CSV table of C-alpha atoms in Angstrom, one decimal:
chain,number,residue,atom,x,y,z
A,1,UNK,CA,163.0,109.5,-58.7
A,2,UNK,CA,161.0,109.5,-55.6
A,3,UNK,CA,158.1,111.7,-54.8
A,4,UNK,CA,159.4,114.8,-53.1
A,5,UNK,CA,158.1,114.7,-49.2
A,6,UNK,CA,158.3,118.7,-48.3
A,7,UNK,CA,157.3,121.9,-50.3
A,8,UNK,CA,156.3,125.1,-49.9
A,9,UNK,CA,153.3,124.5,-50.5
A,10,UNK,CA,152.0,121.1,-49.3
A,11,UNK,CA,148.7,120.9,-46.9
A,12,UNK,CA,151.0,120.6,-43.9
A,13,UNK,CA,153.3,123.9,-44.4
A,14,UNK,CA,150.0,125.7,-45.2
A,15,UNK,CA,149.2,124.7,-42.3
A,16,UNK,CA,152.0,125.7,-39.7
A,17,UNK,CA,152.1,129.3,-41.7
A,18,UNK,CA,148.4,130.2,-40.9
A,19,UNK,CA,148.9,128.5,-37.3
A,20,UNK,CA,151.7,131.0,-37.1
A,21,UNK,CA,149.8,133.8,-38.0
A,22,UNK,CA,147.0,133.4,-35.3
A,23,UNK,CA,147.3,134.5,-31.5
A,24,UNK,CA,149.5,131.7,-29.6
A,25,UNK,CA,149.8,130.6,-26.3
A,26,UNK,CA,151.7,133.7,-23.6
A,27,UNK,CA,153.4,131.0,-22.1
A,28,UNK,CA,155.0,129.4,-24.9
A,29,UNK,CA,156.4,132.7,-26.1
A,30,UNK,CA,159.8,133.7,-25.5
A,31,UNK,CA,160.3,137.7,-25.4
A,32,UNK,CA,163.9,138.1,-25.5
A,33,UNK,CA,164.2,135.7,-29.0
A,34,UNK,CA,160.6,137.3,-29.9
A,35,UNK,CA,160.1,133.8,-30.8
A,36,UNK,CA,156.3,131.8,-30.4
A,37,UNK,CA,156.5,128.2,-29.8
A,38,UNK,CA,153.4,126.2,-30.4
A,39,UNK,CA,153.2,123.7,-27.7
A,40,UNK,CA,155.1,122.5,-24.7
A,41,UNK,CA,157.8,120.6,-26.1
A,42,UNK,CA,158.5,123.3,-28.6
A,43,UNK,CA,159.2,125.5,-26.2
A,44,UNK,CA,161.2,123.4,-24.3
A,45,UNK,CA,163.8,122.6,-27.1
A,46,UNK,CA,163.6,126.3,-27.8
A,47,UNK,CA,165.0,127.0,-23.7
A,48,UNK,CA,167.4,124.4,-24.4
A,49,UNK,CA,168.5,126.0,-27.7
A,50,UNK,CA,172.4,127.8,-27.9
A,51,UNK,CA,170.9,131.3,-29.1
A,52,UNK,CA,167.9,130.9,-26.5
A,53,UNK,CA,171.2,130.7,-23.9
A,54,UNK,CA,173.1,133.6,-25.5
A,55,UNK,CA,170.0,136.1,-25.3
A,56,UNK,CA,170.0,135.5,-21.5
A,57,UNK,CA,173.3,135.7,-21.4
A,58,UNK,CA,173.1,138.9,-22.8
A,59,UNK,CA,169.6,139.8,-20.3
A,60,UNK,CA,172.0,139.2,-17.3
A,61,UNK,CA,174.3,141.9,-18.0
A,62,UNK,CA,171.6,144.3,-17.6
A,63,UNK,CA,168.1,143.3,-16.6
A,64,UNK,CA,167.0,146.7,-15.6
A,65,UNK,CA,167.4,148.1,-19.1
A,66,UNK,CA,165.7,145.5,-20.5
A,67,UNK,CA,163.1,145.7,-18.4
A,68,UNK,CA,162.4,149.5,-18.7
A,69,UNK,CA,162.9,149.1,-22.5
A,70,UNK,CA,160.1,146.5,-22.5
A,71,UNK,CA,158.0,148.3,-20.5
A,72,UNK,CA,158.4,151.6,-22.4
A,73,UNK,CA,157.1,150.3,-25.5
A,74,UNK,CA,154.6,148.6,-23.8
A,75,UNK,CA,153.4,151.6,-22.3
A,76,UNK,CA,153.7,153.8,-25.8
A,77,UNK,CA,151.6,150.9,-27.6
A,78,UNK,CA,148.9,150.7,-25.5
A,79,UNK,CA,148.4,154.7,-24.9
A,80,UNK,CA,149.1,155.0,-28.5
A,81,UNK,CA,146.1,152.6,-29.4
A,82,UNK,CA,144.3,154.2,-26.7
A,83,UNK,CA,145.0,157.6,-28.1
A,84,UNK,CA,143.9,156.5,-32.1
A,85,UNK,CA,140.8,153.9,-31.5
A,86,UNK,CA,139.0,155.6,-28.6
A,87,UNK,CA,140.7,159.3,-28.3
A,88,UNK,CA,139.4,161.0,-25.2
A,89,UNK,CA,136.6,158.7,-24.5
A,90,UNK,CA,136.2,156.4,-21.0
A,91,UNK,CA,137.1,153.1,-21.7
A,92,UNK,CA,137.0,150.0,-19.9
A,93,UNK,CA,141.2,148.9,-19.8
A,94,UNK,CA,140.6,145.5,-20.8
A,95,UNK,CA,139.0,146.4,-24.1
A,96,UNK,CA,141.8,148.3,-25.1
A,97,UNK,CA,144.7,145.5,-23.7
A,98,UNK,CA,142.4,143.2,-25.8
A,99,UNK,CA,142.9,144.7,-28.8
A,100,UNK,CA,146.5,145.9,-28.1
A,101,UNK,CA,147.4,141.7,-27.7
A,102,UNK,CA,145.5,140.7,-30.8
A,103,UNK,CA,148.6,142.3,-33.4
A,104,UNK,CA,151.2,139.4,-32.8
A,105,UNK,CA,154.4,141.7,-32.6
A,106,UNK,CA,153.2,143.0,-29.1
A,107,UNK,CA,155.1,143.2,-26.2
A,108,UNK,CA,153.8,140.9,-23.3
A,109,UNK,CA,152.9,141.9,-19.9
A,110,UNK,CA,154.8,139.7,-18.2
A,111,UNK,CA,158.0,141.3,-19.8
A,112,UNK,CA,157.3,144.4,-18.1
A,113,UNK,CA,157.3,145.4,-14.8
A,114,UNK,CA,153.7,145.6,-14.1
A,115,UNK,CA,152.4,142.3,-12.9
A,116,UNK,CA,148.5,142.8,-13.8
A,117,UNK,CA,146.6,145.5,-15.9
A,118,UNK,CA,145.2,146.7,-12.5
A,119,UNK,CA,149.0,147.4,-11.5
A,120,UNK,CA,149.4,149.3,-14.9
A,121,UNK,CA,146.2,151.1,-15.3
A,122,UNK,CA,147.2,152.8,-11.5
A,123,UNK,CA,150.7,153.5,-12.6
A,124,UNK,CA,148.8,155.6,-15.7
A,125,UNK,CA,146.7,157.4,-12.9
A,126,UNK,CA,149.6,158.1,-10.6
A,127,UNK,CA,151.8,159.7,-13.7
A,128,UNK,CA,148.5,161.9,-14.9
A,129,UNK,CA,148.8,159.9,-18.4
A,130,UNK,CA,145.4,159.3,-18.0
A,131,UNK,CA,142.0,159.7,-16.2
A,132,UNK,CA,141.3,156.2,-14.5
A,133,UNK,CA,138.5,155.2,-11.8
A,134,UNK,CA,137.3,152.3,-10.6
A,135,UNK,CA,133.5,151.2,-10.7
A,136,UNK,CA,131.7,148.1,-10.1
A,137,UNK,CA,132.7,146.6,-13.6
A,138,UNK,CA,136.1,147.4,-13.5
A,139,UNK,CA,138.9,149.8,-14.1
A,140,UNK,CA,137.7,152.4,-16.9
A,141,UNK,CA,140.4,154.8,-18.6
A,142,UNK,CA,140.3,158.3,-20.4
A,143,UNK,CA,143.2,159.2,-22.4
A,144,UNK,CA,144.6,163.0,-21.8
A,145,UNK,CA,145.7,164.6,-24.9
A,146,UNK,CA,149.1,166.5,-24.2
A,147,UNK,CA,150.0,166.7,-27.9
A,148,UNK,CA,151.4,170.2,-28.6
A,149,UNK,CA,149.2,170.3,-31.9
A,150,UNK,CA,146.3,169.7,-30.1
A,151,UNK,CA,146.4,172.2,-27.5
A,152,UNK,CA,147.7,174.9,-30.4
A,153,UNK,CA,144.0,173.6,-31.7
A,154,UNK,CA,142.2,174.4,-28.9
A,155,UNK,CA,143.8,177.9,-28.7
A,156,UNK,CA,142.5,178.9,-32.0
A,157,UNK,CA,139.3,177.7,-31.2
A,158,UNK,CA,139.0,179.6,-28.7
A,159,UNK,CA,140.5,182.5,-30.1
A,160,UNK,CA,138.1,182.0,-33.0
A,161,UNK,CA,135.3,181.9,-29.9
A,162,UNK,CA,136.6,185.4,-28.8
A,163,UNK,CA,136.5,186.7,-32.0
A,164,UNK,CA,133.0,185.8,-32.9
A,165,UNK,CA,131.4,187.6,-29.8
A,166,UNK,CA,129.2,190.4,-31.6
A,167,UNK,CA,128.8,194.6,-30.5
A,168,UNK,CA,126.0,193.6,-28.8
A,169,UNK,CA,127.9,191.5,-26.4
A,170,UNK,CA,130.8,193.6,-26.1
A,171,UNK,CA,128.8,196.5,-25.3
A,172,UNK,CA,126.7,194.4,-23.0
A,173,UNK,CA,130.5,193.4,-21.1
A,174,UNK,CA,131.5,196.5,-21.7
A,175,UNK,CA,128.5,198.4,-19.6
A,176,UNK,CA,128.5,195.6,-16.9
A,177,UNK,CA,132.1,196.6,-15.9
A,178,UNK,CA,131.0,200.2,-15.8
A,179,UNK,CA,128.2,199.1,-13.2
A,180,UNK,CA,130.8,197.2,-11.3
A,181,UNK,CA,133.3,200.1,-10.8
A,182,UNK,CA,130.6,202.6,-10.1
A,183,UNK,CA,129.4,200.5,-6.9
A,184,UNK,CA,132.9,199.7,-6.4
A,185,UNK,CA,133.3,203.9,-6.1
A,186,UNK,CA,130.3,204.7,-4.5
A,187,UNK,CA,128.6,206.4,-7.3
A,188,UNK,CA,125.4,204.2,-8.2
A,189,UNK,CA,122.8,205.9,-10.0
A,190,UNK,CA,120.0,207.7,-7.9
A,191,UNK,CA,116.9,205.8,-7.0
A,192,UNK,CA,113.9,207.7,-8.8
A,193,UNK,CA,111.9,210.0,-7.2
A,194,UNK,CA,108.1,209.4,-6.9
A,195,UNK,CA,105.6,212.8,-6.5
A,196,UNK,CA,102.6,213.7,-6.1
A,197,UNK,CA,100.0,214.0,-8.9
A,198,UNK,CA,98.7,217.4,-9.2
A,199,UNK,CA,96.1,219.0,-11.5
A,200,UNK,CA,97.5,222.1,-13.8
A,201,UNK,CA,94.0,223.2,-13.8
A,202,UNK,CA,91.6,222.1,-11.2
A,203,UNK,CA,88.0,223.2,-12.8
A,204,UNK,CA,88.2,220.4,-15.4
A,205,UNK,CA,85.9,218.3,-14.4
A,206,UNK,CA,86.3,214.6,-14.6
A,207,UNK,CA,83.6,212.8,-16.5
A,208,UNK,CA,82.6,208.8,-16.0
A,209,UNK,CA,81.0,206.8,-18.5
A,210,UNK,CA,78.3,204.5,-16.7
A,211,UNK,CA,77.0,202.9,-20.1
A,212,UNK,CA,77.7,199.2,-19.3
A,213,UNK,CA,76.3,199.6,-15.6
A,214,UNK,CA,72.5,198.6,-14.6
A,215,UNK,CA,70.6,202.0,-14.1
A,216,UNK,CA,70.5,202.8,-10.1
A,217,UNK,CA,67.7,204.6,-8.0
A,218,UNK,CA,67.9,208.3,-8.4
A,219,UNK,CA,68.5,208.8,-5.0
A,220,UNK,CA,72.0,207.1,-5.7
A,221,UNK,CA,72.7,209.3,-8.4
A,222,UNK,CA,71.6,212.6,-6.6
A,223,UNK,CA,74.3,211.4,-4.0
A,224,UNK,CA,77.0,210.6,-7.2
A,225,UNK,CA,76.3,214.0,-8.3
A,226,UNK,CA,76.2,215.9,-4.6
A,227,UNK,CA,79.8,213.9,-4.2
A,228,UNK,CA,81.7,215.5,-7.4
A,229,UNK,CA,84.4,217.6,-5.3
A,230,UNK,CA,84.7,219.6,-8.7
A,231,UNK,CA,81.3,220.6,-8.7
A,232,UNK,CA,80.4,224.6,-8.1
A,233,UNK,CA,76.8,223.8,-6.8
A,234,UNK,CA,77.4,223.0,-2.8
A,235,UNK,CA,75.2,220.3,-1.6
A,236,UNK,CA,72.6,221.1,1.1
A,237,UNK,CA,72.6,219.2,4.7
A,238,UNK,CA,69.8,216.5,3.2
A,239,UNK,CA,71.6,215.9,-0.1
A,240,UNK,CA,74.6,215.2,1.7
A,241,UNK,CA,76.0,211.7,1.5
A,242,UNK,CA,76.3,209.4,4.8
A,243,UNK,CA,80.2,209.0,5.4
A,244,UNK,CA,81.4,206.3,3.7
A,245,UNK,CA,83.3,203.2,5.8
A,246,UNK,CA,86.7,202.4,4.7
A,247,UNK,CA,88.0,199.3,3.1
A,248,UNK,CA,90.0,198.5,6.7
A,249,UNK,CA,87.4,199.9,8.5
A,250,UNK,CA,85.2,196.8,6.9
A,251,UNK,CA,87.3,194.2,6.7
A,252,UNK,CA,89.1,194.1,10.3
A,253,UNK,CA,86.0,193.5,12.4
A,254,UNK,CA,85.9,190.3,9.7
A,255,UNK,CA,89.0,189.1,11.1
A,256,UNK,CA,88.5,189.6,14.3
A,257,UNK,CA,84.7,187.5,13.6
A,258,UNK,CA,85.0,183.9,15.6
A,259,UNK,CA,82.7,180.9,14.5
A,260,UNK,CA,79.5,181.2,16.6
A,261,UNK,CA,79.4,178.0,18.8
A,262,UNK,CA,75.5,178.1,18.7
A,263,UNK,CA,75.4,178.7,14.9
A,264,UNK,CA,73.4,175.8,13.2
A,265,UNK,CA,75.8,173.4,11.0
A,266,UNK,CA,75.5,173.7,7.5
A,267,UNK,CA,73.3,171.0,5.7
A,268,UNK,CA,74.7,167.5,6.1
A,269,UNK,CA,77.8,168.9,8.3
A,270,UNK,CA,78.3,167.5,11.6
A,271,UNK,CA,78.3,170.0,14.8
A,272,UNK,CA,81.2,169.3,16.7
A,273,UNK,CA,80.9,169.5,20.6
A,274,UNK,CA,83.3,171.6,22.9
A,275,UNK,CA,84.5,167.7,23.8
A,276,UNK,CA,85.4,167.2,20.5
A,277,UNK,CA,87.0,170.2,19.5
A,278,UNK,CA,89.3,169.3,22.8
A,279,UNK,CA,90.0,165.8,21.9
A,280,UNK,CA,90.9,166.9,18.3
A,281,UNK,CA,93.5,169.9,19.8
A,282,UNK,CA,95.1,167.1,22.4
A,283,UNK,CA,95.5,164.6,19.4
A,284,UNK,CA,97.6,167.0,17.4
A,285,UNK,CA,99.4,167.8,20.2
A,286,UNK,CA,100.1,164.4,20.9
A,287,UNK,CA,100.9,163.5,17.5
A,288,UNK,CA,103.7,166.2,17.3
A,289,UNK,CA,105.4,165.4,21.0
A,290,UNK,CA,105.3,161.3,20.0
A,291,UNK,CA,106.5,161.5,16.2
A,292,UNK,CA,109.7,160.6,16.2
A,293,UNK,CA,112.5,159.6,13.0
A,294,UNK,CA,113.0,155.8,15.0
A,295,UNK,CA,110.2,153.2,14.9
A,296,UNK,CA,111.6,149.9,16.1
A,297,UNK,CA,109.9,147.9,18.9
A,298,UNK,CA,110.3,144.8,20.8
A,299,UNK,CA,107.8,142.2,19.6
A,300,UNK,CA,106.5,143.5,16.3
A,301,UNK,CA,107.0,141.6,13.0
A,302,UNK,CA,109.1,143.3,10.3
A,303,UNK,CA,110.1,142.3,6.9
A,304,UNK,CA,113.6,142.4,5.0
A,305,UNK,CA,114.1,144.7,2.1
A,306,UNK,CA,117.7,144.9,1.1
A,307,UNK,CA,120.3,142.4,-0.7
A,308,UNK,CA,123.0,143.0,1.2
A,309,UNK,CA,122.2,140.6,3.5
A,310,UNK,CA,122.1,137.9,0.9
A,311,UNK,CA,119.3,136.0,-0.6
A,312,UNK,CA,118.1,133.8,1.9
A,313,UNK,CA,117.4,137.3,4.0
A,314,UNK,CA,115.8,139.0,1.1
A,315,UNK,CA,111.9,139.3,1.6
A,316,UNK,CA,111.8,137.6,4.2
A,317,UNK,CA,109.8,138.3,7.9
A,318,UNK,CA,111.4,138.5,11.1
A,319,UNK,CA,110.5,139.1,14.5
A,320,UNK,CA,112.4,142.3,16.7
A,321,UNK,CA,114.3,140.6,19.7
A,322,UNK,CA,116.4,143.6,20.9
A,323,UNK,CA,116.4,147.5,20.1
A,324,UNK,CA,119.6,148.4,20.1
A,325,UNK,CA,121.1,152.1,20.0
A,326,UNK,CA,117.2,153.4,18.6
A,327,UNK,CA,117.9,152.6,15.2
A,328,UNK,CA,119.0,149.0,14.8
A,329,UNK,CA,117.6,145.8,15.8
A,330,UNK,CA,118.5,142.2,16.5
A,331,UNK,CA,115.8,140.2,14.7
A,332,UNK,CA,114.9,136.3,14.2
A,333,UNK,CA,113.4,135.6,10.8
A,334,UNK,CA,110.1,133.3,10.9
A,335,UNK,CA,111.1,130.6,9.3
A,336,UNK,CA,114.7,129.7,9.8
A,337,UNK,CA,115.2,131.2,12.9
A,338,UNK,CA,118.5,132.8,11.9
A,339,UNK,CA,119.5,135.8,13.7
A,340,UNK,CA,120.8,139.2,12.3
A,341,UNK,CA,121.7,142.7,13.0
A,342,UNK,CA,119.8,145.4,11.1
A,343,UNK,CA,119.1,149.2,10.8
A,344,UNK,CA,115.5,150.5,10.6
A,345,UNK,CA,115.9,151.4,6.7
A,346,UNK,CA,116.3,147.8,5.7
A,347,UNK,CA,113.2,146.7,7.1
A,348,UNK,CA,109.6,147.8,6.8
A,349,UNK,CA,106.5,147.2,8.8
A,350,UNK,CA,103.7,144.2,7.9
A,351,UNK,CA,100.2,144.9,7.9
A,352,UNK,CA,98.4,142.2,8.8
A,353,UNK,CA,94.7,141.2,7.9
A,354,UNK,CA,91.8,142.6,9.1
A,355,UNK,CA,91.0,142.1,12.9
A,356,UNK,CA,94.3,141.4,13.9
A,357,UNK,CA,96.3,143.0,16.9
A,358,UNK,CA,98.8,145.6,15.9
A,359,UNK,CA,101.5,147.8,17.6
A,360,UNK,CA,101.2,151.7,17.0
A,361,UNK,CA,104.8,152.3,16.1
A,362,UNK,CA,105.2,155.7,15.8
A,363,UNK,CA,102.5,159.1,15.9
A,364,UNK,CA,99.9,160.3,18.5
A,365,UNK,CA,99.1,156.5,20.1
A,366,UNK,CA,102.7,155.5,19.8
A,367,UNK,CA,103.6,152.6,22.0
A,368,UNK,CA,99.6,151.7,22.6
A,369,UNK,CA,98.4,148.0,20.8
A,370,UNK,CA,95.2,148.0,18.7
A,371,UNK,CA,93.0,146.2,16.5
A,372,UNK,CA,93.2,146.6,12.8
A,373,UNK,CA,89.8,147.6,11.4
A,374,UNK,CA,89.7,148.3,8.1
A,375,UNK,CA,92.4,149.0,5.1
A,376,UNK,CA,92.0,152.2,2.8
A,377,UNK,CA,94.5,151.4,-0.4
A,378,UNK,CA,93.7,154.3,-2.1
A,379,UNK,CA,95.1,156.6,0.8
A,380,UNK,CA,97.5,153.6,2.3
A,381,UNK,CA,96.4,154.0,5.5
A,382,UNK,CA,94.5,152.0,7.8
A,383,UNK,CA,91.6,152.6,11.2
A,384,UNK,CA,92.3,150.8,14.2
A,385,UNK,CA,90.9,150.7,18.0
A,386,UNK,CA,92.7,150.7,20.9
A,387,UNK,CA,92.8,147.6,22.6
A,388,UNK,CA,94.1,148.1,26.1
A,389,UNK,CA,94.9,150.6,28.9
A,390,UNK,CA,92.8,154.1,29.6
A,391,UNK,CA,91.9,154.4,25.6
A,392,UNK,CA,90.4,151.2,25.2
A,393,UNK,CA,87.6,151.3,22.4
A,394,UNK,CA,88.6,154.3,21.1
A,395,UNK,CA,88.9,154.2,16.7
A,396,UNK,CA,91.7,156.2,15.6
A,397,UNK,CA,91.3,157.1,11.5
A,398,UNK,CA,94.0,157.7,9.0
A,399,UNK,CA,96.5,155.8,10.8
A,400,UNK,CA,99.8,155.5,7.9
A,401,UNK,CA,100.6,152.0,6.9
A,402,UNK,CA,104.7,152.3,8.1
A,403,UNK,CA,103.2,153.6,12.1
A,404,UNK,CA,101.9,150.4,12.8
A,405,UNK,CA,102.9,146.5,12.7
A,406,UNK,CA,101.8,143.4,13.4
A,407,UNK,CA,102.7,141.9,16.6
A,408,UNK,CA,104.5,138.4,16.9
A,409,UNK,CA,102.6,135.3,17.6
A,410,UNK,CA,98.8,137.0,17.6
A,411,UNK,CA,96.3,135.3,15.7
């Protein structure tokens, strides 16, 4: 007898069975035979195949049901795994369909009548079967328990909840609705009354202890003593004490004192002239009439600082051609020449090195071009002297880094 070619268990059949037990190909699978075909030709002699022809045979009679049928149990395997491996959680879709595809009895997606998850995570949304929103990674869902049991659940928690709440806070409740239909009827307990101290008895006499005071002249305590309104001894006309200044009566003429102009400075303090004190009032005022929220100028160098122009754009220095509209700018970058449309918060201003001519962007000198001086890092700010016009010469301190910027094509 020959040797026996086929058997159960032969290398090859071991084979085929744990191939068949793996995750196949979606287009070799057939859903209406529930049948997986392995490669190409399979599944073409499967198509070809007399029960392949009855089962769509059958599928023409009535698409639509089988349709809904596929998509129905679809839909209830996926929200059920939803419901059992994450619960009420948010969940990115596609690690859910992931794991709903990996059991090899699932339904396919493209028996149902959702072309793409993205189709069927909206439809979920749209019926309130589930919480979805869309984020820069994806689609992310969150499953809405409307099982009977668990809403019974949270009932008895919260009738557990209500139960709990101690005397205290029932009393506490309890007086706060009291307060809230007294105002509601007008009749809200009476503000108190505040009177005026007086004494039962007024010979006591009121004694002070002095003990952890330095001794004082005995003129001073003659006048003390003379000054005791419950005293019986009247004081005479030269132990009277002088009337006493109030506390306002002292301290208004204070407010009312103005800094001498003559007065000598203090050690190592600068005395500033009438010119200076006037110089100092028209530079605040100048500084609040020319601060403004917009900064951009024709002829200043600027430099990128968003992405959303792209990579090429990031970082990179530019010169303003146009102000358009106050707030945005067509610039030219420095090194490619490219040309781009920009708002004032993607760009900042460039500080250039020491001697250089700047542009006063923005504050008191706004509009005026100046030298750059010197650089403070600790305080990010910089001096600078104006280099043109009436103001020429004249060193302006504490000047911010972002009101001024380097002009284009000064060396």
């Amino acid at each position: 007898m020959g040797k026996e070619k086929g058997g159960f268990l032969t290398p090859k059949a071991i084979a085929n069975r744990i191939k068949a037990k793996g995750l196949q190909k979606l287009r070799w699978y057939c859903q209406m035979c529930q049948k997986q075909c392995r490669d190409e030709n399979g599944f073409k002699c499967h198509m070809m195949s007399e029960s392949h022809q009855r089962q769509l045979l059958l599928f023409a009679e009535n698409p639509d049901q089988y349709i809904d049928d596929f998509s129905k149990e679809f839909m209830d395997g996926y929200l059920e795994l939803l419901r059992r491996r994450f619960g009420t959680k948010r969940v990115h879709c596609n690690i859910v369909y992931q794991e709903y595809i990996a059991f090899r009895e699932h339904v396919h997606m493209n028996a149902t009548q959702w072309e793409s998850l993205t189709e069927f995570v909206k439809w979920l949304g749209r019926e309130g079967k589930c919480v979805v929103d869309n984020t820069e990674k994806g689609w992310f869902i969150q499953y809405i328990d409307r099982d009977p049991e668990t809403i019974k659940k949270q009932e008895q928690i919260k009738a557990k909840e209500k139960m709990d709440m101690d005397d205290e806070e029932r009393t506490a409740v309890f007086i706060q609705k009291q307060i809230e239909r007294a105002a509601e009827q007008g009749t809200s307990a009476k503000e108190a009354e505040y009177t005026e101290l007086k004494r039962e008895n007024e010979e006591d006499k009121v004694s002070l202890s002095f003990s952890g005071l330095k001794p004082k002249k005995k003129e001073e305590n003659s006048a003390l003593k003379s000054d005791n309104p419950f005293s019986s001894k009247k004081p005479t006309e030269s132990e009277k004490p002088k009337k006493r200044e109030s506390r306002w009566e002292k301290e208004e003429p204070k407010k009312e004192l103005k800094k001498d102009p003559f007065k000598p400075p203090k050690p190592g303090e600068k005395r500033k002239s009438a010119l200076d004190e006037i110089m100092e009032f028209e530079e605040k005022k100048k500084e609040k009439t020319n601060r403004k929220d917009y900064w951009l100028m024709e002829g200043i160098v600027v430099k990128i600082v968003t992405k959303k122009l792209g990579e090429k754009f990031h970082k990179k220095k530019a010169m303003v051609k146009e102000v358009q509209d106050l707030y945005r700018a067509v610039i030219e970058t420095l090194d490619s020449g490219n040309k781009v449309r920009v708002d004032q918060n993607h760009l900042e201003t460039v500080i250039p090195a020491q001697g250089k001519l700047v542009k006063i962007v923005n504050g008191a000198y706004r509009g005026h071009d100046a030298v750059l001086e010197g650089i403070d890092e600790k305080k990010f700010s910089c001096t600078v002297s104006i280099h043109s016009g009436p103001l020429k010469g004249r060193v302006v301190d504490n000047v911010q880094y972002e009101d001024i910027s380097k002009l284009f094509n000064q060396t």
